[in-house]
Coordinates of C-alpha atoms and ligand atoms in Angstrom, one line a residue:
M15 CA 0.0 0.0 0.0
N16 CA 1.4 3.4 -0.8
L17 CA 2.0 6.1 1.8
I18 CA -1.2 8.1 1.4
D19 CA -3.4 5.0 1.2
N20 CA -1.8 3.8 4.3
I21 CA -2.4 7.1 6.2
C22 CA -6.1 7.0 5.1
S23 CA -6.5 3.4 6.0
E24 CA -5.0 4.0 9.5
F25 CA -7.3 6.9 10.1
T26 CA -10.3 4.9 9.0
K27 CA -9.4 2.0 11.2
R28 CA -8.9 4.2 14.2
F29 CA -11.3 7.1 13.9
G30 CA -13.8 6.4 11.0
N31 CA -13.9 7.4 7.4
Q32 CA -14.8 11.1 7.8
F33 CA -11.6 13.3 7.4
I34 CA -9.8 15.8 5.3
L35 CA -6.5 15.1 3.7
I36 CA -3.8 17.8 3.8
E37 CA -0.4 17.8 2.0
A38 CA 2.3 20.0 3.6
P39 CA 5.6 20.2 1.8
G40 CA 9.2 20.4 3.0
R41 CA 11.3 23.2 1.6
V42 CA 14.7 24.2 0.3
N43 CA 16.4 27.6 0.3
L44 CA 18.0 28.3 -3.1
I45 CA 20.1 31.2 -1.8
G46 CA 20.3 33.6 1.1
E47 CA 22.0 31.9 4.1
H48 CA 22.4 33.6 7.5
T49 CA 20.6 36.7 6.0
D50 CA 17.3 36.1 7.9
Y51 CA 18.4 37.3 11.3
N52 CA 20.1 40.3 9.6
D53 CA 16.7 41.4 8.3
G54 CA 17.7 40.5 4.8
F55 CA 16.3 38.4 2.0
V56 CA 16.0 34.6 1.5
L57 CA 14.8 32.6 -1.5
P58 CA 13.1 29.4 -0.4
A59 CA 10.8 27.1 -2.3
A60 CA 8.4 24.3 -1.3
I61 CA 9.3 20.9 -2.7
D62 CA 7.5 17.7 -3.7
K63 CA 8.4 15.9 -0.6
A64 CA 5.7 16.3 2.0
I65 CA 3.8 15.2 5.1
W66 CA 0.2 14.1 4.5
L67 CA -2.2 14.4 7.3
A68 CA -5.7 12.9 7.7
L69 CA -7.6 15.0 10.2
N70 CA -11.0 15.5 11.7
L71 CA -12.5 17.1 14.7
N72 CA -14.0 14.9 17.4
N73 CA -16.5 15.3 20.3
E74 CA -14.2 13.8 22.9
N75 CA -12.3 16.9 23.9
R76 CA -9.2 14.8 23.3
V77 CA -6.3 15.1 20.8
R78 CA -5.6 11.6 19.4
L79 CA -2.6 11.3 17.2
F80 CA -0.9 8.5 15.2
S81 CA 2.4 8.8 13.5
V82 CA 2.7 6.3 10.7
D83 CA 6.4 6.8 10.3
M84 CA 7.1 6.3 14.0
N85 CA 4.3 3.7 14.3
E86 CA 3.4 5.4 17.6
E87 CA 0.2 6.9 19.0
Y88 CA -0.3 9.7 21.4
E89 CA -3.4 10.9 23.2
I90 CA -4.1 13.7 25.6
E91 CA -7.0 15.5 27.1
L92 CA -7.4 19.0 25.6
S93 CA -6.8 21.7 28.2
T94 CA -5.6 25.3 28.3
S95 CA -2.3 24.3 29.9
L96 CA -0.8 21.8 27.6
N97 CA 2.5 20.3 28.6
K98 CA 5.3 18.8 26.4
S99 CA 4.7 15.1 25.6
G100 CA 8.2 13.9 26.5
K101 CA 8.1 12.0 23.2
G102 CA 9.3 14.5 20.6
W103 CA 7.0 14.4 17.6
P104 CA 3.6 15.2 19.4
D105 CA 5.1 18.5 20.6
Y106 CA 5.1 19.9 17.1
I107 CA 1.3 19.4 17.0
L108 CA 0.6 20.3 20.6
G109 CA 2.7 23.4 20.1
V110 CA 0.4 24.6 17.4
V111 CA -2.7 24.0 19.6
D112 CA -1.0 25.9 22.4
Q113 CA -0.3 28.8 20.1
L114 CA -3.9 28.8 18.7
Q115 CA -5.2 29.0 22.2
K116 CA -2.9 31.9 23.0
H117 CA -4.3 33.6 19.9
G118 CA -7.9 33.1 21.1
M119 CA -8.7 30.2 18.8
E120 CA -9.9 27.2 20.8
T121 CA -10.3 24.0 18.8
T122 CA -12.4 21.1 19.9
G123 CA -10.7 17.8 20.2
F124 CA -9.3 16.3 17.0
D125 CA -7.9 13.1 15.5
C126 CA -4.9 13.1 13.2
V127 CA -3.0 10.4 11.4
F128 CA 0.1 11.5 9.4
G129 CA 3.2 10.4 7.7
G130 CA 5.5 11.6 4.9
N131 CA 8.6 11.4 2.8
V132 CA 10.4 14.6 3.9
P133 CA 13.7 13.2 5.3
I134 CA 13.6 13.9 9.0
G135 CA 16.2 16.1 10.6
A136 CA 18.1 16.6 7.3
G137 CA 17.3 20.4 7.0
L138 CA 14.4 20.1 4.6
S139 CA 12.0 21.2 7.4
S140 CA 10.0 18.2 8.1
S141 CA 9.2 20.0 11.4
A142 CA 7.7 23.0 9.6
A143 CA 5.7 20.7 7.3
L144 CA 4.2 19.0 10.3
E145 CA 3.2 22.2 12.0
S146 CA 1.9 23.8 8.9
G147 CA -0.2 20.8 8.0
V148 CA -1.8 20.6 11.4
L149 CA -2.5 24.3 11.5
Y150 CA -3.9 24.3 8.0
G151 CA -6.2 21.4 8.7
L152 CA -7.4 22.8 12.0
A153 CA -8.2 26.2 10.4
E154 CA -10.1 24.4 7.6
R155 CA -12.1 22.2 10.0
N156 CA -12.9 25.0 12.5
G157 CA -13.7 27.5 9.7
W158 CA -11.1 30.0 10.9
E159 CA -9.9 32.5 8.3
I160 CA -6.2 32.9 9.0
S161 CA -3.9 34.3 6.4
L162 CA -1.0 32.0 5.3
M163 CA 1.4 34.5 6.7
K164 CA -0.3 34.6 10.1
M165 CA -0.3 30.8 10.0
A166 CA 3.5 30.8 9.4
Q167 CA 3.9 33.1 12.4
I168 CA 1.8 30.9 14.6
A169 CA 3.6 27.7 13.5
Q170 CA 7.0 29.4 14.0
K171 CA 6.0 30.4 17.5
A172 CA 4.9 26.9 18.2
E173 CA 8.4 25.7 17.4
N174 CA 10.1 28.5 19.3
E175 CA 8.0 28.4 22.4
F176 CA 6.6 24.9 22.8
V177 CA 9.3 22.7 21.1
G178 CA 12.0 25.1 22.1
V179 CA 13.8 25.5 18.8
Q180 CA 14.8 29.1 17.8
C181 CA 14.0 28.8 14.1
G182 CA 13.2 31.9 11.9
I183 CA 10.0 32.2 9.9
M184 CA 11.3 31.0 6.5
D185 CA 10.6 27.3 6.9
Q186 CA 6.9 27.6 7.9
F187 CA 6.4 30.5 5.4
A188 CA 7.8 28.4 2.5
S189 CA 5.8 25.2 3.4
L190 CA 2.6 27.2 3.5
N191 CA 3.1 29.7 0.6
G192 CA 5.0 27.6 -1.9
K193 CA 4.1 27.9 -5.5
A194 CA 5.0 25.4 -8.3
A195 CA 7.7 26.6 -10.7
H196 CA 8.5 29.6 -8.5
A197 CA 10.9 30.6 -5.7
L198 CA 9.7 32.9 -3.0
K199 CA 11.7 36.1 -2.4
L200 CA 11.0 36.9 1.2
D201 CA 12.0 40.1 2.9
C202 CA 12.7 39.0 6.5
R203 CA 12.2 42.5 7.8
T204 CA 8.8 43.3 6.4
L205 CA 7.6 39.8 5.6
D206 CA 6.7 41.1 2.1
Y207 CA 7.3 38.5 -0.5
E208 CA 7.2 37.9 -4.2
A209 CA 7.0 34.7 -6.2
V210 CA 9.8 34.7 -8.7
P211 CA 9.3 32.4 -11.7
L212 CA 11.8 29.6 -12.2
Q213 CA 11.0 29.3 -15.9
D214 CA 13.5 26.7 -17.0
P215 CA 11.7 23.4 -16.6
D216 CA 14.8 21.4 -17.5
F217 CA 16.4 21.0 -14.1
K218 CA 15.9 19.3 -10.8
I219 CA 16.8 20.3 -7.3
V220 CA 19.1 17.6 -5.9
L221 CA 19.9 17.5 -2.2
C222 CA 23.0 15.5 -1.0
D223 CA 23.1 14.7 2.6
T224 CA 26.6 14.7 4.2
G225 CA 25.2 12.4 6.9
V226 CA 27.0 14.7 9.4
R227 CA 25.1 16.4 12.2
R228 CA 27.2 18.5 14.6
E229 CA 26.3 19.9 18.0
L230 CA 28.7 22.7 17.2
A231 CA 26.0 24.3 15.0
G232 CA 24.1 25.8 17.9
S233 CA 26.9 27.5 19.7
E234 CA 28.6 28.7 16.5
Y235 CA 25.2 30.1 15.3
N236 CA 25.0 32.2 18.4
I237 CA 28.6 33.5 17.9
R238 CA 27.8 34.5 14.3
R239 CA 24.8 36.4 15.4
Q240 CA 26.8 38.3 18.0
Q241 CA 29.5 39.1 15.5
C242 CA 26.9 40.6 13.1
E243 CA 25.5 42.6 16.0
K244 CA 29.0 43.8 16.9
G245 CA 29.6 45.0 13.4
V246 CA 26.3 46.8 13.4
S247 CA 27.1 48.5 16.8
I248 CA 30.4 49.8 15.4
I249 CA 28.7 51.2 12.3
Q250 CA 25.9 52.7 14.4
E251 CA 28.4 55.1 16.0
T252 CA 28.6 57.0 12.7
H253 CA 25.3 55.8 11.1
P254 CA 22.7 55.8 13.9
K255 CA 19.9 54.9 11.5
V256 CA 21.4 51.4 10.8
K257 CA 19.5 48.7 12.6
K258 CA 20.8 45.5 11.0
L259 CA 23.3 44.5 8.4
R260 CA 20.5 44.7 5.9
D261 CA 20.9 48.5 6.1
V262 CA 24.6 48.6 5.5
T263 CA 26.2 49.0 2.0
L264 CA 29.6 47.4 1.1
K265 CA 31.1 50.9 0.9
V266 CA 29.9 51.8 4.4
L267 CA 31.2 48.5 5.8
K268 CA 34.6 49.0 4.1
D269 CA 34.8 52.6 5.6
H270 CA 34.6 51.0 9.0
K271 CA 37.1 48.2 8.4
D272 CA 39.8 49.7 10.6
K273 CA 37.5 49.8 13.6
M274 CA 36.6 46.2 13.4
E275 CA 38.4 43.0 14.3
P276 CA 39.1 41.2 11.0
V277 CA 36.8 38.3 11.9
V278 CA 33.9 40.7 12.5
F279 CA 34.6 42.4 9.3
D280 CA 34.6 39.1 7.4
R281 CA 31.3 38.0 8.9
C282 CA 29.6 41.3 8.0
L283 CA 31.1 41.3 4.5
F284 CA 29.7 37.8 3.9
V285 CA 26.2 38.8 5.0
I286 CA 26.1 42.0 2.9
E287 CA 27.4 40.2 -0.1
E288 CA 25.0 37.3 0.4
N289 CA 22.1 39.6 0.7
N290 CA 23.1 41.4 -2.5
R291 CA 23.5 38.0 -4.1
V292 CA 19.8 37.1 -3.4
L293 CA 18.7 40.3 -5.0
D294 CA 20.9 39.7 -8.0
A295 CA 19.9 36.1 -8.3
C296 CA 16.3 37.1 -8.4
E297 CA 17.2 39.4 -11.3
D298 CA 18.8 36.4 -13.0
L299 CA 15.6 34.4 -12.7
E300 CA 13.6 37.3 -14.1
Q301 CA 16.0 37.3 -17.1
N302 CA 15.6 33.5 -17.3
D303 CA 19.4 33.2 -16.8
I304 CA 19.7 30.0 -14.8
D305 CA 23.4 29.7 -15.4
A306 CA 24.1 33.1 -13.8
F307 CA 21.9 32.0 -10.9
G308 CA 23.9 28.8 -10.5
E309 CA 27.1 30.8 -10.4
K310 CA 25.8 32.8 -7.5
M311 CA 25.1 29.5 -5.6
F312 CA 28.8 28.6 -5.9
L313 CA 29.8 32.1 -4.7
S314 CA 27.4 31.7 -1.8
H315 CA 29.2 28.5 -0.8
D316 CA 32.6 30.1 -1.1
G317 CA 31.5 32.9 1.2
L318 CA 30.0 30.6 3.7
K319 CA 33.2 28.6 3.7
N320 CA 35.8 31.3 3.7
K321 CA 34.3 34.4 5.2
Y322 CA 31.4 33.1 7.4
E323 CA 33.3 29.9 8.3
V324 CA 30.2 27.7 8.8
S325 CA 31.0 25.0 6.3
C326 CA 32.9 21.7 7.0
K327 CA 35.0 19.3 5.1
E328 CA 32.1 17.0 4.1
L329 CA 30.1 19.9 2.7
D330 CA 33.1 21.3 0.8
V331 CA 33.8 17.8 -0.6
L332 CA 30.3 17.6 -2.0
V333 CA 30.3 21.0 -3.5
D334 CA 33.8 20.5 -5.0
I335 CA 32.7 17.2 -6.6
A336 CA 29.6 18.9 -8.0
R337 CA 31.6 21.7 -9.5
D338 CA 33.2 19.3 -12.0
V339 CA 30.1 17.3 -13.0
D340 CA 28.5 18.0 -16.4
G341 CA 25.0 19.4 -16.1
V342 CA 25.4 20.9 -12.6
I343 CA 24.2 24.5 -12.7
G344 CA 25.0 25.5 -9.1
S345 CA 25.8 23.9 -5.7
R346 CA 26.2 25.1 -2.2
M347 CA 25.7 24.1 1.4
M348 CA 22.2 24.8 2.7
G349 CA 21.1 25.7 6.2
G350 CA 23.0 26.8 9.3
G351 CA 26.2 24.8 8.4
F352 CA 28.6 22.3 9.9
G353 CA 26.7 19.4 8.3
G354 CA 23.3 18.7 6.7
C355 CA 22.8 18.9 3.0
T356 CA 24.1 20.6 -0.1
I357 CA 21.6 21.9 -2.6
N358 CA 22.4 21.4 -6.3
L359 CA 20.6 22.5 -9.4
V360 CA 21.2 19.8 -12.0
R361 CA 20.0 19.4 -15.6
T362 CA 17.4 16.7 -15.7
G363 CA 19.3 14.6 -18.2
S364 CA 22.4 14.6 -15.9
V365 CA 20.7 13.7 -12.7
E366 CA 21.4 10.0 -12.8
S367 CA 25.1 10.5 -13.7
F368 CA 25.4 13.2 -11.0
K369 CA 24.0 10.9 -8.4
D370 CA 26.3 8.1 -9.4
I371 CA 29.5 10.3 -9.4
I372 CA 28.7 12.1 -6.2
Q373 CA 28.0 8.9 -4.3
K374 CA 31.2 7.2 -5.5
S375 CA 33.4 10.2 -5.1
Y376 CA 32.1 11.2 -1.7
K377 CA 32.6 7.7 -0.4
A378 CA 36.1 7.7 -1.8
E379 CA 37.1 11.0 -0.2
T380 CA 35.4 10.7 3.2
G381 CA 34.5 7.1 3.7
L382 CA 30.9 8.2 4.1
D383 CA 27.7 7.5 2.2
T384 CA 25.6 10.4 0.9
E385 CA 21.8 10.1 0.7
V386 CA 20.6 11.9 -2.5
Y387 CA 17.1 13.3 -2.8
V388 CA 15.8 14.4 -6.2
T389 CA 13.0 17.0 -5.9
A390 CA 11.1 19.6 -7.8
I391 CA 9.5 22.8 -6.7
S392 CA 5.8 22.4 -5.7
D393 CA 2.8 24.3 -4.3
G394 CA 2.5 25.0 -0.6
T395 CA 0.3 23.4 2.0
R396 CA -3.1 22.5 0.6
L397 CA -6.1 20.2 0.8
V398 CA -5.8 17.2 -1.5
D399 CA -8.4 14.7 -2.7
K400 CA -8.7 11.6 -0.7
P401 CA -7.9 8.5 -2.7
K402 CA -10.9 6.3 -3.6
E403 CA -11.9 4.3 -0.6
E404 CA -11.4 1.0 -2.3
S405 CA -7.7 1.6 -2.5
F406 CA -7.2 2.0 1.3
K407 CA -10.1 -0.1 2.5
V408 CA -9.5 -1.5 5.9
L409 CA -9.7 -5.3 5.6
E410 CA -11.5 -6.9 8.5
I411 CA -9.8 -10.1 9.5
Ligands
LIG522 P1 14.0 19.1 10.0 O1 15.3 19.7 9.4 O2 13.6 17.9 9.2 O3 12.9 20.1 10.2 P2 13.9 19.0 12.9 O4 14.9 18.4 13.9 O5 13.6 20.5 12.9 O6 14.5 18.6 11.4 O7 12.5 18.3 13.0 C1 12.4 16.9 13.0 C2 11.4 16.4 14.0 O8 10.1 16.7 13.5 C3 11.4 14.9 14.2 O9 12.4 14.6 15.2 C4 10.0 14.6 14.7 O10 9.8 14.9 16.0 C5 9.2 15.6 13.8 N1 8.8 15.0 12.6 C6 9.1 15.4 11.3 N2 8.6 14.6 10.4 C7 8.0 13.6 11.0 C8 7.2 12.5 10.6 N3 7.1 12.2 9.3 N4 6.7 11.7 11.6 C9 6.8 12.0 12.9 N5 7.5 13.1 13.3 C10 8.1 13.9 12.4
LIG523 MG1 13.1 21.8 11.4

């Protein structure tokens, strides 16, 4: 039985055959790394790897959940003071309910069965997909009119405050607002956004997982944020209107070079250049110049490696292999750094050979295996038709 049929069948077996089905995608970020907390721009897109949720309200005042992928259930009485589950995955859902309550939206009890094919913990935002999907389904079933941007804010807060992960808004925003054949240029200061067409149909987004996850990421992330703030505070002495690096031009930064420690200067230089790259890369897309776009992805990686120093050997190996493979348009590390995935734009006809080369060469150079995910840009979170009941019929034994 395929994944969606399985989810529907599990729901029917546990809670009956009345439910809605929601598809909530994972996301990539094409370019714009470490720009979000500097009030800059990012360029995410939803992908065709998703979490599907079967959901319905119940009259039990209970939240009853089943995770197909974990093969685990969780049930709790609905109250105004929800506590963490101690289990991990239910918290992403309870966190959404908690935030809804704080926004004055009280749901009745509900049942939810879900599962998906977004790799978990690999930086493709399976967590945001889960939050977005539940929130979208609850809004639909309760008849709440909440804008997608408001939903993104609620889902982000659920992760920040209930789960305890300090993510920005990009992940939930992209999962909810994604648009097929478009990237989303998001202004992290104003939350204005624009769908930028990715007109060339002849490529795939290929993610290569280093397999490396490092604890270092959290502490180094905080240090980078402080270094950016340090740079801003030095510039503010002469430019009091500057609030974040987003407001600083390259010229102004260079004028202050002598007042900064070299490492602070390098961090600020990367952020300003990266933010400019996002804007220029969007221009490339407007001009349908995917090769120029890809070139900026390589430059983004170089900056993350040399100036921002958040790459690692495994990420560099993957990008360096990709550079020399025919049909690769661009490649760079994606996410906070020190591990996780690289994102590669690869001509459709070259995807198979790319996969083959990258897996063999990565193994040869690092001794590690890389998991490769081939994806395309998709629409954001939405209701989807249930499969015909015959396909997921629950067989009585
Ligand atoms: P990611 O980069 O994938 O968002 P996170 O660590 O932020 O990684 O979120 C992963 C967590 O989200 C998992 O540990 C789990 O608790 C929850 N989760 C994501 N996808 C699923 C799923 N398909 N089934 C159950 N839980 C999931
Ligand atoms: Mg996440």
